[in-house]
XYZ file of C-alpha atoms in Angstrom:
691
model
C -8.935 -3.327 -1.720
C -12.204 -1.405 -0.775
C -11.983 0.249 2.721
C -15.192 -1.319 3.746
C -17.161 -4.224 2.583
C -20.523 -5.909 3.533
C -18.996 -8.336 5.796
C -17.513 -5.698 7.996
C -21.041 -4.179 8.541
C -23.292 -5.276 11.356
C -26.868 -3.900 11.460
C -28.965 -3.577 14.571
C -26.958 -5.827 16.728
C -26.731 -6.195 20.472
C -22.852 -5.967 20.986
C -22.970 -6.702 24.751
C -23.470 -3.425 26.518
C -20.087 -1.719 26.600
C -17.572 -0.162 24.280
C -15.002 -3.022 24.620
C -17.781 -5.410 23.494
C -18.449 -3.329 20.490
C -14.832 -3.009 19.557
C -14.312 -6.789 20.141
C -17.205 -7.387 17.685
C -16.020 -5.190 15.010
C -12.374 -6.370 15.505
C -13.475 -9.848 15.187
C -15.234 -8.917 11.825
C -12.000 -7.320 10.481
C -9.996 -10.408 11.551
C -12.433 -12.897 10.110
C -12.304 -10.860 6.692
C -8.567 -11.042 6.713
C -8.133 -7.269 7.320
C -6.404 -7.884 10.738
C -3.775 -10.484 11.533
C -4.293 -10.387 15.183
C -7.766 -9.753 16.715
C -6.659 -9.346 20.248
C -3.747 -7.062 19.267
C -6.089 -4.691 17.411
C -8.551 -4.674 20.220
C -5.705 -3.843 22.591
C -4.671 -0.885 20.331
C -8.235 0.479 19.942
C -8.805 0.302 23.857
C -5.442 1.995 24.406
C -6.758 4.812 22.228
C -9.888 4.900 24.203
C -7.800 5.237 27.427
C -6.483 8.543 26.199
C -9.794 10.161 25.341
C -13.182 8.923 24.809
C -14.271 8.509 21.084
C -18.080 9.222 21.600
C -19.453 12.204 19.567
C -22.539 14.264 19.883
C -25.518 12.668 17.906
C -25.309 9.166 18.979
C -21.896 8.475 17.017
C -18.777 6.720 18.130
C -15.517 6.535 16.178
C -13.092 4.174 18.040
C -9.894 4.199 16.066
C -6.390 3.071 16.048
C -3.073 2.443 14.206
C -1.814 -0.993 14.611
C 0.921 -3.315 13.242
C -1.733 -6.054 12.967
C -3.589 -4.082 10.102
C -2.260 -4.136 6.527
C -4.660 -1.741 4.921
C -6.859 1.018 5.991
C -10.203 -0.567 7.091
C -13.455 0.500 8.479
C -15.987 -1.796 10.371
C -19.417 -0.361 11.097
C -22.133 -1.411 13.625
C -25.646 -0.028 14.050
C -26.269 -0.840 17.900
C -29.492 -1.943 19.505
C -29.375 -1.159 22.292
C -27.170 2.057 22.388
C -23.566 1.865 24.008
C -21.814 4.591 26.103
C -18.653 5.756 24.369
C -18.423 8.833 26.566
C -20.339 11.395 24.465
C -21.698 14.214 26.276
C -25.271 13.848 25.093
C -25.498 10.041 25.763
C -24.784 6.656 24.238
C -24.195 5.832 20.561
C -26.055 3.744 18.145
C -23.773 4.100 15.256
C -20.073 2.909 15.742
C -17.266 2.964 13.236
C -13.959 1.063 13.975
C -11.435 2.791 11.999
C -8.341 0.704 11.810
C -5.107 1.902 10.005
C -1.721 0.344 9.434
C 0.876 1.517 11.819
C 2.903 3.153 9.078
C -0.203 5.140 8.059
C 0.266 5.960 4.412
C -0.950 9.571 3.714
C -3.499 8.426 1.082
C -5.238 5.973 3.631
C -5.391 8.712 6.176
C -7.040 11.000 3.730
C -9.649 8.342 3.165
C -10.292 8.203 6.949
C -10.328 11.869 7.421
C -12.952 12.128 4.659
C -15.329 9.715 6.714
C -14.662 11.685 9.870
C -15.563 14.880 8.031
C -18.834 13.391 6.558
C -20.028 12.307 10.153
C -20.468 16.072 10.907
C -23.167 16.163 8.088
C -26.634 15.427 9.485
C -28.100 14.160 6.129
C -25.211 11.480 5.967
C -25.758 10.240 9.587
C -29.475 10.100 8.901
C -28.999 7.912 5.919
C -26.855 5.541 7.972
C -29.558 5.086 10.367
C -32.190 4.558 7.703
C -30.065 2.140 5.713
C -31.757 -1.159 5.022
C -28.852 -3.366 4.137
C -25.076 -3.737 4.577
C -24.617 -3.030 0.843
C -26.479 0.342 1.330
C -24.128 1.328 4.321
C -21.149 0.333 2.054
C -22.253 2.535 -0.731
C -22.847 5.528 1.685
C -19.347 5.106 3.135
C -17.610 4.771 -0.177
C -19.481 7.599 -1.393
C -17.724 9.875 1.146
C -14.234 8.129 1.250
C -14.022 7.696 -2.585
C -16.325 10.294 -4.029
C -17.028 10.458 -7.888
C -15.395 13.426 -9.411
C -17.767 16.306 -9.160
C -18.836 18.443 -12.117
C -18.958 22.211 -11.797
C -22.671 22.183 -11.632
C -22.892 19.636 -8.904
C -20.153 20.772 -6.590
C -22.541 21.873 -4.034
C -22.887 19.729 -0.791
C -19.132 18.423 -0.797
C -17.507 18.415 2.476
C -16.233 21.540 4.096
C -12.676 22.412 3.423
C -10.315 23.482 6.176
C -10.053 26.980 4.878
C -13.402 28.499 4.877
C -14.480 31.277 2.381
C -15.736 34.375 3.708
C -19.460 34.331 4.420
C -22.126 36.698 4.995
C -21.729 38.863 8.047
C -23.656 37.938 11.135
C -24.102 40.339 14.094
C -20.986 40.798 16.097
C -18.868 39.085 13.538
C -17.343 42.016 11.502
C -14.533 44.613 11.931
C -15.753 48.227 12.170
C -15.357 49.368 8.533
C -13.608 48.859 5.297
C -13.439 51.134 2.288
C -15.283 50.019 -0.893
C -14.673 51.109 -4.476
C -17.482 53.972 -4.431
C -15.810 55.480 -1.329
C -18.513 54.009 1.137
C -17.751 51.773 3.950
C -18.740 48.218 4.393
C -18.265 45.793 7.344
C -15.435 43.481 6.758
C -15.671 39.861 8.119
C -13.588 38.863 11.057
C -10.798 36.335 10.405
C -9.989 33.585 12.764
C -7.227 30.703 12.395
C -7.439 27.458 14.170
C -5.172 24.483 14.644
C -6.694 21.030 15.367
C -4.792 17.764 16.465
C -5.651 14.655 18.317
C -3.291 11.904 19.556
C -3.579 9.601 16.540
C -4.480 12.311 13.972
C -7.067 10.109 12.175
C -10.583 11.310 12.913
C -10.852 14.020 15.664
C -8.440 16.244 14.112
C -10.560 16.589 10.958
C -13.781 16.425 12.567
C -12.829 19.344 14.915
C -11.576 21.276 11.772
C -14.841 20.822 9.939
C -16.984 21.491 12.902
C -15.200 24.935 13.457
C -15.472 25.650 9.632
C -19.155 25.097 9.539
C -19.825 27.158 12.609
C -17.653 30.033 11.525
C -19.493 30.147 8.241
C -22.900 30.170 10.067
C -21.526 33.022 12.100
C -20.148 35.008 9.019
C -16.573 34.507 10.021
C -13.647 33.722 7.827
C -11.834 30.795 9.399
C -8.608 29.037 8.217
C -7.686 25.706 10.008
C -4.408 23.926 10.172
C -4.944 20.213 10.698
C -1.965 18.503 12.278
C -3.015 15.182 11.537
C -1.536 11.802 10.086
C -2.305 12.811 6.490
C -0.028 15.638 7.093
C -0.743 19.391 7.114
C -0.299 22.329 5.033
C 0.878 25.087 7.438
C -0.998 28.406 7.542
C 0.930 31.171 5.718
C 2.511 33.920 7.717
C 0.190 36.429 6.039
C -2.916 34.384 7.103
C -1.886 34.356 10.553
C -0.893 37.948 10.720
C -4.243 38.939 9.421
C -6.221 36.862 11.938
C -8.014 38.545 14.833
C -7.702 35.435 17.100
C -6.544 31.856 17.175
C -8.274 28.604 18.271
C -6.141 25.815 19.607
C -8.286 22.581 19.589
C -5.600 20.104 20.484
C -4.862 17.088 22.662
C -1.148 17.226 22.007
C 1.167 20.171 21.554
C 0.906 22.612 18.775
C 3.750 22.332 16.279
C 5.816 25.574 15.883
C 3.352 27.296 18.304
C 5.502 30.621 18.117
C 4.122 31.368 14.790
C 1.021 32.626 16.541
C 2.778 34.723 19.302
C 0.806 37.579 20.595
C -2.564 36.426 19.150
C -5.661 36.266 21.361
C -6.189 32.576 21.868
C -9.057 30.109 22.944
C -7.584 26.706 23.854
C -9.239 23.349 24.660
C -9.060 19.728 23.854
C -9.999 18.635 20.303
C -13.452 17.156 21.479
C -14.755 20.545 22.565
C -14.343 21.833 18.933
C -16.578 18.923 17.873
C -19.106 19.337 20.592
C -19.211 23.033 20.901
C -17.759 24.586 17.787
C -20.121 27.683 17.863
C -19.337 28.569 21.255
C -15.461 28.325 20.629
C -15.995 30.587 17.500
C -18.064 33.134 19.728
C -15.348 33.070 22.398
C -12.570 33.644 19.849
C -14.554 36.650 18.545
C -14.830 37.961 22.052
C -11.168 37.359 22.656
C -10.299 39.334 19.603
C -11.760 42.548 21.109
C -10.843 41.816 24.687
C -7.424 43.586 25.607
C -7.225 41.261 28.717
C -7.809 38.023 26.779
C -5.249 35.315 27.067
C -2.685 35.480 24.195
C -0.313 32.913 22.617
C 3.003 32.864 24.502
C 5.346 35.460 23.128
C 4.599 38.677 21.176
C 4.482 39.852 17.449
C 7.990 41.742 17.936
C 9.777 38.590 18.942
C 10.071 39.238 22.779
C 10.141 36.580 25.140
C 7.394 33.883 25.764
C 4.891 34.287 28.590
C 5.740 32.226 31.636
C 2.384 30.861 32.247
C 2.233 27.282 31.353
C -0.206 26.234 28.362
C -3.785 25.234 29.175
C -3.902 22.037 31.077
C -0.143 21.931 31.784
C 0.932 22.145 35.249
C 4.289 23.498 36.496
C 5.650 19.937 37.248
C 5.202 19.115 33.466
C 6.315 22.390 32.347
C 9.579 22.200 34.418
C 10.294 18.679 32.915
C 9.686 20.073 29.485
C 12.091 23.075 30.154
C 14.977 20.598 31.210
C 14.273 18.119 28.369
C 14.417 20.935 25.898
C 17.866 21.774 27.070
C 18.978 18.200 26.955
C 17.461 17.486 23.603
C 19.354 20.212 22.071
C 22.561 19.313 23.889
C 22.646 15.678 22.569
C 23.791 16.488 18.966
C 26.947 18.053 20.500
C 27.430 14.986 22.648
C 27.012 12.635 19.703
C 29.067 14.533 17.229
C 32.026 15.284 19.678
C 32.040 11.845 21.078
C 32.111 10.060 17.603
C 34.696 12.552 16.284
C 36.948 11.779 19.204
C 36.496 8.073 18.611
C 37.297 8.478 14.892
C 40.372 10.554 15.816
C 41.482 7.411 18.152
C 40.776 5.078 15.193
C 42.986 6.919 12.747
C 45.649 8.248 14.918
C 45.753 5.890 17.925
C 45.143 6.534 21.510
C 48.321 8.564 22.014
C 46.569 11.460 20.197
C 45.168 12.447 23.587
C 48.420 12.500 25.376
C 51.156 14.986 25.200
C 54.158 13.887 23.003
C 57.613 13.506 24.659
C 59.278 16.932 24.703
C 56.301 18.842 23.767
C 54.032 21.219 25.732
C 50.849 20.737 23.842
C 48.952 17.682 22.631
C 49.461 16.470 19.084
C 45.929 17.384 18.263
C 46.423 20.902 19.293
C 49.761 21.216 17.533
C 48.300 20.027 14.237
C 45.153 22.039 14.387
C 47.310 25.090 15.228
C 49.584 24.393 12.356
C 46.518 23.717 9.819
C 48.988 22.677 7.000
C 49.199 19.420 4.909
C 52.726 20.385 4.102
C 54.108 19.709 7.598
C 52.866 16.478 8.457
C 53.889 14.553 11.508
C 55.772 11.395 11.598
C 52.668 9.262 11.432
C 51.755 10.699 8.146
C 48.339 11.674 6.812
C 46.282 9.177 8.819
C 47.839 10.687 11.989
C 47.143 14.157 10.964
C 43.416 13.495 10.076
C 43.023 11.550 13.340
C 44.544 14.512 15.224
C 42.210 17.067 13.527
C 39.138 14.824 14.249
C 40.202 14.402 17.907
C 40.473 18.360 18.165
C 37.189 18.903 16.580
C 35.444 16.422 18.776
C 36.891 18.038 21.810
C 35.826 21.493 20.481
C 32.228 20.053 19.900
C 32.393 18.671 23.545
C 33.122 22.081 24.991
C 29.634 23.391 23.950
C 27.913 20.767 26.069
C 27.119 22.871 29.020
C 26.584 26.223 27.342
C 24.034 24.290 24.877
C 22.428 22.852 27.857
C 22.018 26.104 29.693
C 21.070 28.025 26.459
C 18.419 25.957 25.421
C 16.912 25.628 28.947
C 16.752 29.588 28.800
C 15.231 29.371 25.272
C 12.445 26.889 26.604
C 11.556 29.585 29.129
C 12.063 32.838 27.297
C 12.134 31.854 23.545
C 14.887 33.326 21.382
C 15.766 36.256 23.571
C 16.849 33.734 26.175
C 19.422 32.019 24.054
C 22.358 34.505 24.388
C 22.031 34.814 28.400
C 21.643 31.111 28.481
C 24.848 30.295 26.566
C 26.619 32.921 28.603
C 25.316 31.245 31.850
C 26.637 27.799 30.541
C 30.127 29.304 29.749
C 30.335 30.879 33.156
C 29.282 27.483 34.690
C 32.336 25.819 32.902
C 34.549 28.637 33.925
C 33.699 28.408 37.743
C 33.873 24.715 37.664
C 30.006 24.258 38.183
C 29.696 21.678 35.345
C 26.349 20.262 34.298
C 24.625 21.261 37.595
C 25.914 24.741 37.278
C 24.621 24.767 33.616
C 21.135 23.768 34.705
C 20.894 26.338 37.410
C 22.458 28.932 35.271
C 20.158 28.258 32.408
C 17.127 28.469 34.709
C 18.236 31.845 36.096
C 18.937 33.247 32.573
C 15.523 32.098 31.208
C 13.555 33.581 34.023
C 15.671 36.785 33.977
C 15.037 37.270 30.280
C 11.307 36.471 30.787
C 10.947 39.150 33.657
C 12.846 41.758 31.609
C 10.599 41.069 28.695
C 7.447 42.122 30.641
C 8.909 45.641 31.405
C 6.836 48.158 29.556
C 9.074 50.187 27.243
C 8.137 52.995 24.669
C 7.234 51.798 21.116
C 10.573 52.919 19.761
C 12.441 50.695 22.185
C 10.302 47.530 21.539
C 12.500 46.674 18.416
C 15.538 46.584 20.535
C 14.118 44.487 23.271
C 14.686 40.929 21.710
C 18.139 41.662 20.191
C 19.874 43.984 22.659
C 17.953 44.913 25.865
C 16.809 41.496 26.870
C 20.097 39.611 26.188
C 22.185 42.391 27.661
C 20.546 42.790 30.922
C 19.702 39.102 31.222
C 23.334 37.972 30.793
C 24.366 40.648 33.251
C 21.943 39.429 35.902
C 22.889 35.784 35.581
C 26.617 36.463 35.194
C 26.764 38.609 38.322
C 24.727 35.920 40.312
C 27.065 33.040 38.999
C 30.177 34.861 39.587
C 29.379 36.499 42.952
C 27.004 34.175 44.613
C 26.514 30.820 42.960
C 29.941 29.975 41.459
C 31.724 28.394 44.401
C 28.696 26.393 45.803
C 28.040 24.963 42.520
C 31.721 24.196 41.907
C 31.566 22.556 45.373
C 28.579 20.448 44.574
C 30.180 19.151 41.266
C 33.634 18.580 42.879
C 31.988 16.818 45.928
C 29.913 14.370 43.727
C 32.960 13.737 41.557
C 35.094 13.091 44.606
C 32.618 10.853 46.314
C 32.284 8.807 43.242
C 36.110 8.635 42.726
C 36.422 7.589 46.419
C 34.507 4.468 45.616
C 37.211 3.241 43.416
C 39.563 0.303 44.164
C 38.085 -2.376 46.111
C 34.564 -0.897 45.536
C 34.605 -0.813 41.905
C 31.543 -3.080 41.562
C 29.726 -0.763 43.952
C 30.641 2.252 41.839
C 29.534 0.488 38.647
C 26.047 -0.098 40.302
C 25.757 3.441 41.407
C 26.864 4.772 37.946
C 24.303 2.454 36.369
C 21.485 3.575 38.807
C 22.520 7.313 37.887
C 22.586 6.785 34.199
C 18.985 5.182 34.180
C 17.362 7.523 36.747
C 16.396 10.454 34.593
C 17.205 9.197 31.080
C 19.390 12.092 29.946
C 18.381 14.456 32.839
C 20.703 16.182 35.275
C 21.552 12.911 37.255
C 22.289 10.984 34.100
C 24.406 13.789 32.848
C 26.239 14.305 36.241
C 27.239 10.629 35.916
C 28.400 10.993 32.398
C 30.199 14.012 33.055
C 32.099 12.351 35.854
C 33.290 9.539 33.403
C 34.247 12.046 30.618
C 35.967 14.457 32.795
C 38.294 11.993 34.154
C 38.824 9.866 31.045
C 42.477 9.401 30.390
C 43.752 6.454 28.095
C 46.722 6.031 30.382
C 44.435 5.409 33.404
C 42.598 1.991 33.428
C 40.370 2.919 36.339
C 39.073 5.943 34.285
C 38.511 3.627 31.313
C 36.401 1.078 33.378
C 34.209 3.953 34.566
C 33.623 5.209 30.910
C 32.625 1.609 30.036
C 30.230 1.276 32.841
C 28.519 4.722 32.029
C 28.183 3.965 28.369
C 26.934 0.254 28.753
C 24.401 1.280 31.440
C 23.221 4.248 29.311
C 22.485 2.076 26.457
C 20.205 -0.207 28.605
C 17.038 1.760 28.855
C 16.167 2.342 25.099
C 17.272 -1.400 24.354
C 15.223 -2.703 27.255
C 12.107 -0.712 26.240
C 12.511 -1.758 22.690
C 12.792 -5.457 23.629
C 9.803 -5.193 26.122
C 7.511 -3.449 23.527
C 8.490 -6.276 21.000
C 7.979 -9.285 23.184
C 4.790 -7.903 24.693
C 3.186 -5.167 22.337
C -0.110 -5.407 23.952
C 1.139 -3.760 27.020
C 2.036 -0.677 25.218
C 0.101 1.985 23.184
C 0.577 2.426 19.434
C 2.857 5.538 19.864
C 5.008 3.574 22.466
C 5.369 0.540 20.069
C 6.509 3.003 17.366
C 8.905 4.443 19.714
C 10.231 1.216 20.554
C 11.267 0.347 17.070
C 13.193 3.526 16.861
C 14.681 2.687 20.369
C 16.727 -0.053 18.987
C 19.000 2.312 17.104
C 19.009 4.856 19.804
C 20.004 2.419 22.504
C 22.840 0.966 20.212
C 23.884 4.534 19.596
C 24.125 5.280 23.487
C 21.155 7.767 23.478
C 19.418 7.007 26.749
C 16.694 9.607 25.715
C 15.221 7.003 23.526
C 13.452 5.691 26.492
C 12.031 8.953 27.686
C 8.591 8.624 25.944
C 8.039 5.357 27.960
C 9.155 6.847 31.252
C 7.047 10.138 30.611
C 3.820 7.842 30.227
C 4.418 5.459 33.007
C 7.231 6.686 35.188
C 6.538 4.519 38.276
C 7.008 1.355 36.445
C 9.406 2.116 33.852
C 12.213 4.136 35.622
C 12.575 1.533 38.706
C 12.878 -1.219 35.842
C 15.368 0.601 33.953
C 17.538 1.345 37.008
C 17.424 -2.234 37.877
C 18.819 -3.347 34.492
C 21.330 -0.346 34.466
C 22.657 -1.385 37.884
C 23.132 -4.976 36.750
C 25.045 -3.845 33.806
C 27.168 -1.279 35.533
C 28.372 -3.681 38.200
C 29.077 -6.481 35.559
C 31.186 -4.059 33.450
C 33.320 -3.254 36.612
C 33.547 -6.902 37.549
C 34.571 -8.105 34.166
C 37.240 -5.355 33.858
C 35.795 -3.909 30.793
C 37.559 -0.557 29.427
C 36.349 2.178 27.018
C 38.751 4.769 25.545
C 36.026 6.801 23.506
C 33.335 9.016 25.366
C 30.429 8.291 23.183
C 29.106 6.175 20.249
C 27.705 2.826 21.500
C 28.200 0.277 18.861
C 30.146 2.569 16.737
C 33.079 2.586 19.127
C 33.416 -1.126 19.706
C 36.909 -0.754 18.438
C 37.654 1.370 21.528
C 36.308 -1.428 23.913
C 38.606 -3.543 25.841
C 37.242 -7.103 26.702
C 34.394 -6.544 24.210
C 32.798 -9.969 24.744
C 32.165 -9.208 28.321
C 30.823 -5.678 27.390
C 28.260 -7.412 25.360
C 27.450 -9.999 28.122
C 26.777 -7.232 30.769
C 24.778 -5.109 28.141
C 22.553 -8.140 27.187
C 22.043 -9.201 31.006
C 20.934 -5.501 31.856
C 18.697 -5.252 28.674
C 16.809 -8.630 29.399
C 16.628 -7.888 33.107
C 15.279 -4.324 32.622
C 12.683 -5.701 29.893
C 11.539 -8.520 32.101
C 11.119 -6.148 35.049
C 9.038 -3.525 33.193
C 6.810 -6.284 31.621
C 6.216 -7.690 35.126
C 5.364 -4.307 36.504
C 3.019 -3.482 33.715
C 1.191 -6.822 34.348
C 0.991 -6.795 37.998
C 0.270 -3.140 38.510
C -1.689 -1.864 35.517
C -2.845 1.765 35.516
C -6.344 2.593 35.455
C -7.661 3.893 31.949
C -8.477 7.560 31.755
C -11.484 8.242 29.843
C -11.799 11.939 30.509
C -10.955 14.528 28.125
C -7.422 14.600 29.343
C -4.547 15.837 27.282
C -2.969 12.679 25.628
C 0.403 11.331 26.774
C 1.994 10.881 23.526
C 1.630 11.965 19.867
C 1.224 9.774 16.902
């Protein structure tokens, strides 16, 4: 099916005076042509993208665009406007508007077609032809000519759209390195080399327009420029050799740069993606200036692998940076939680719950005895199934033992890069040793990371630089954090952890429902953060298959932890218009994450709208936690969600409590978003979520 047809083109129309009217006009044309199944849903998706950053471009062009579940095939609608309409471009309103609608799955071939159009819009002759077109058919031919060009012959290859990796151009003043040897022994100026990364929230248009604008500006300046477009049609990463040869790097992104550490130590010019479209020549000139300026900003880290710089990235405040640091530690810790918990559950399934207890007349648990023996020739009385169950139980326990060290290690990694990993893991191990638990791991990880970062800034002779990341930084950062944890912080952290545990335990007995509510609130407060993990640690630390009260606590914690992702998945399914395209995509994944007891599945929603999402999730989690306690539900496995239903006592009531909390949380967040809608942001602010 063609990407554009004559019935999707409107020439010289008065769309109503604002961008929503233009989008409504074009979305209506797509719906009438059978290209969109829900006109209002498509409008909502396009307006949500507008709220992230304006889509007006210099030269009187606007490219509102979105990915939507209501679009089956990539489609372009076009309107030539009279009068012009403001889409937020720096030089005034637009008279040419393209609505680019892509299916939410966004096949790579479709994305390449759309990026071809975006790249054509930086060519003045193409834009002039659109303004001069006398019919809808002429517009269709022009657009089809750039998105589905005829194969070019060698003689007619000139004039094709610029590629992302520009060829060396003739040198311009100020754009050359001092000298390079030629074959006859003379010297000649060698062109400067720059690398760039472009990325926008949806990765459909701005990503590629920014790339080609930079390429064109670099070619005009006589500079070799290689661009990595991190967009929806995929990207081909720049090679290590290309990055190493570059004099400076340009980051034109509204989202995080993937694998940013590849560019460590390079002079950097960073901005939103729209600046690369509006001021490409200026950004190239700034990059050339930074290449020769020893005081220029540089990409976090250094070429020899020492720690990352502490300054947050451009436009990222310390509040956001702190959250990123903590979430990095949590995200790396989750696999240990999931793997360890499921292995323990499988051990119970195969060998029974007695595997966790010390057998009569023995001094070690059956799991430890079998793992120590490590032999199939000396099976226990229960046979092979009991042997394998014991081994799985022991493996799970060993995996669980890495939770706090992994948390601390990767918090430190988020601050100081790879040199921070060893001191961070050491800090986590010390936190476990002194009884500091998860709170101690967080504190230790932060101390280890900043200690490694501080040591990395110490000037050392050239011969010692190679030792910094592998010996000096890990050694002295581990020493600093170890001494602080043992001599000053160990007992206070242990007191905080034990005090929290004792306080929660003191609510048992007649206050079990209150305890369930409190645990539910804690599990949903920070969705995998320190409060969530404190509640989870309280449940797992006291888990004992012979103690019914501990089993009820474990059930309340798991059920409440499943609520946030399930509730957000349900809300984004029931009312998709209240959520952005990336959030709806996250919502579909959240079904499985919630079912697997991964509370972090709700983090993308909470990060984008914390004041509405978090209280709603706490409401649902509190209901579930209280109901689990009231219904006397028990759980003998520390992780797994639906995969450990066999270990749940009173399973029906567990499901009832979970369903009630999920529905309550979903309704609460829908009501909150309807009654207190956030104001759209049309400035060039960084986007909240990637696509």
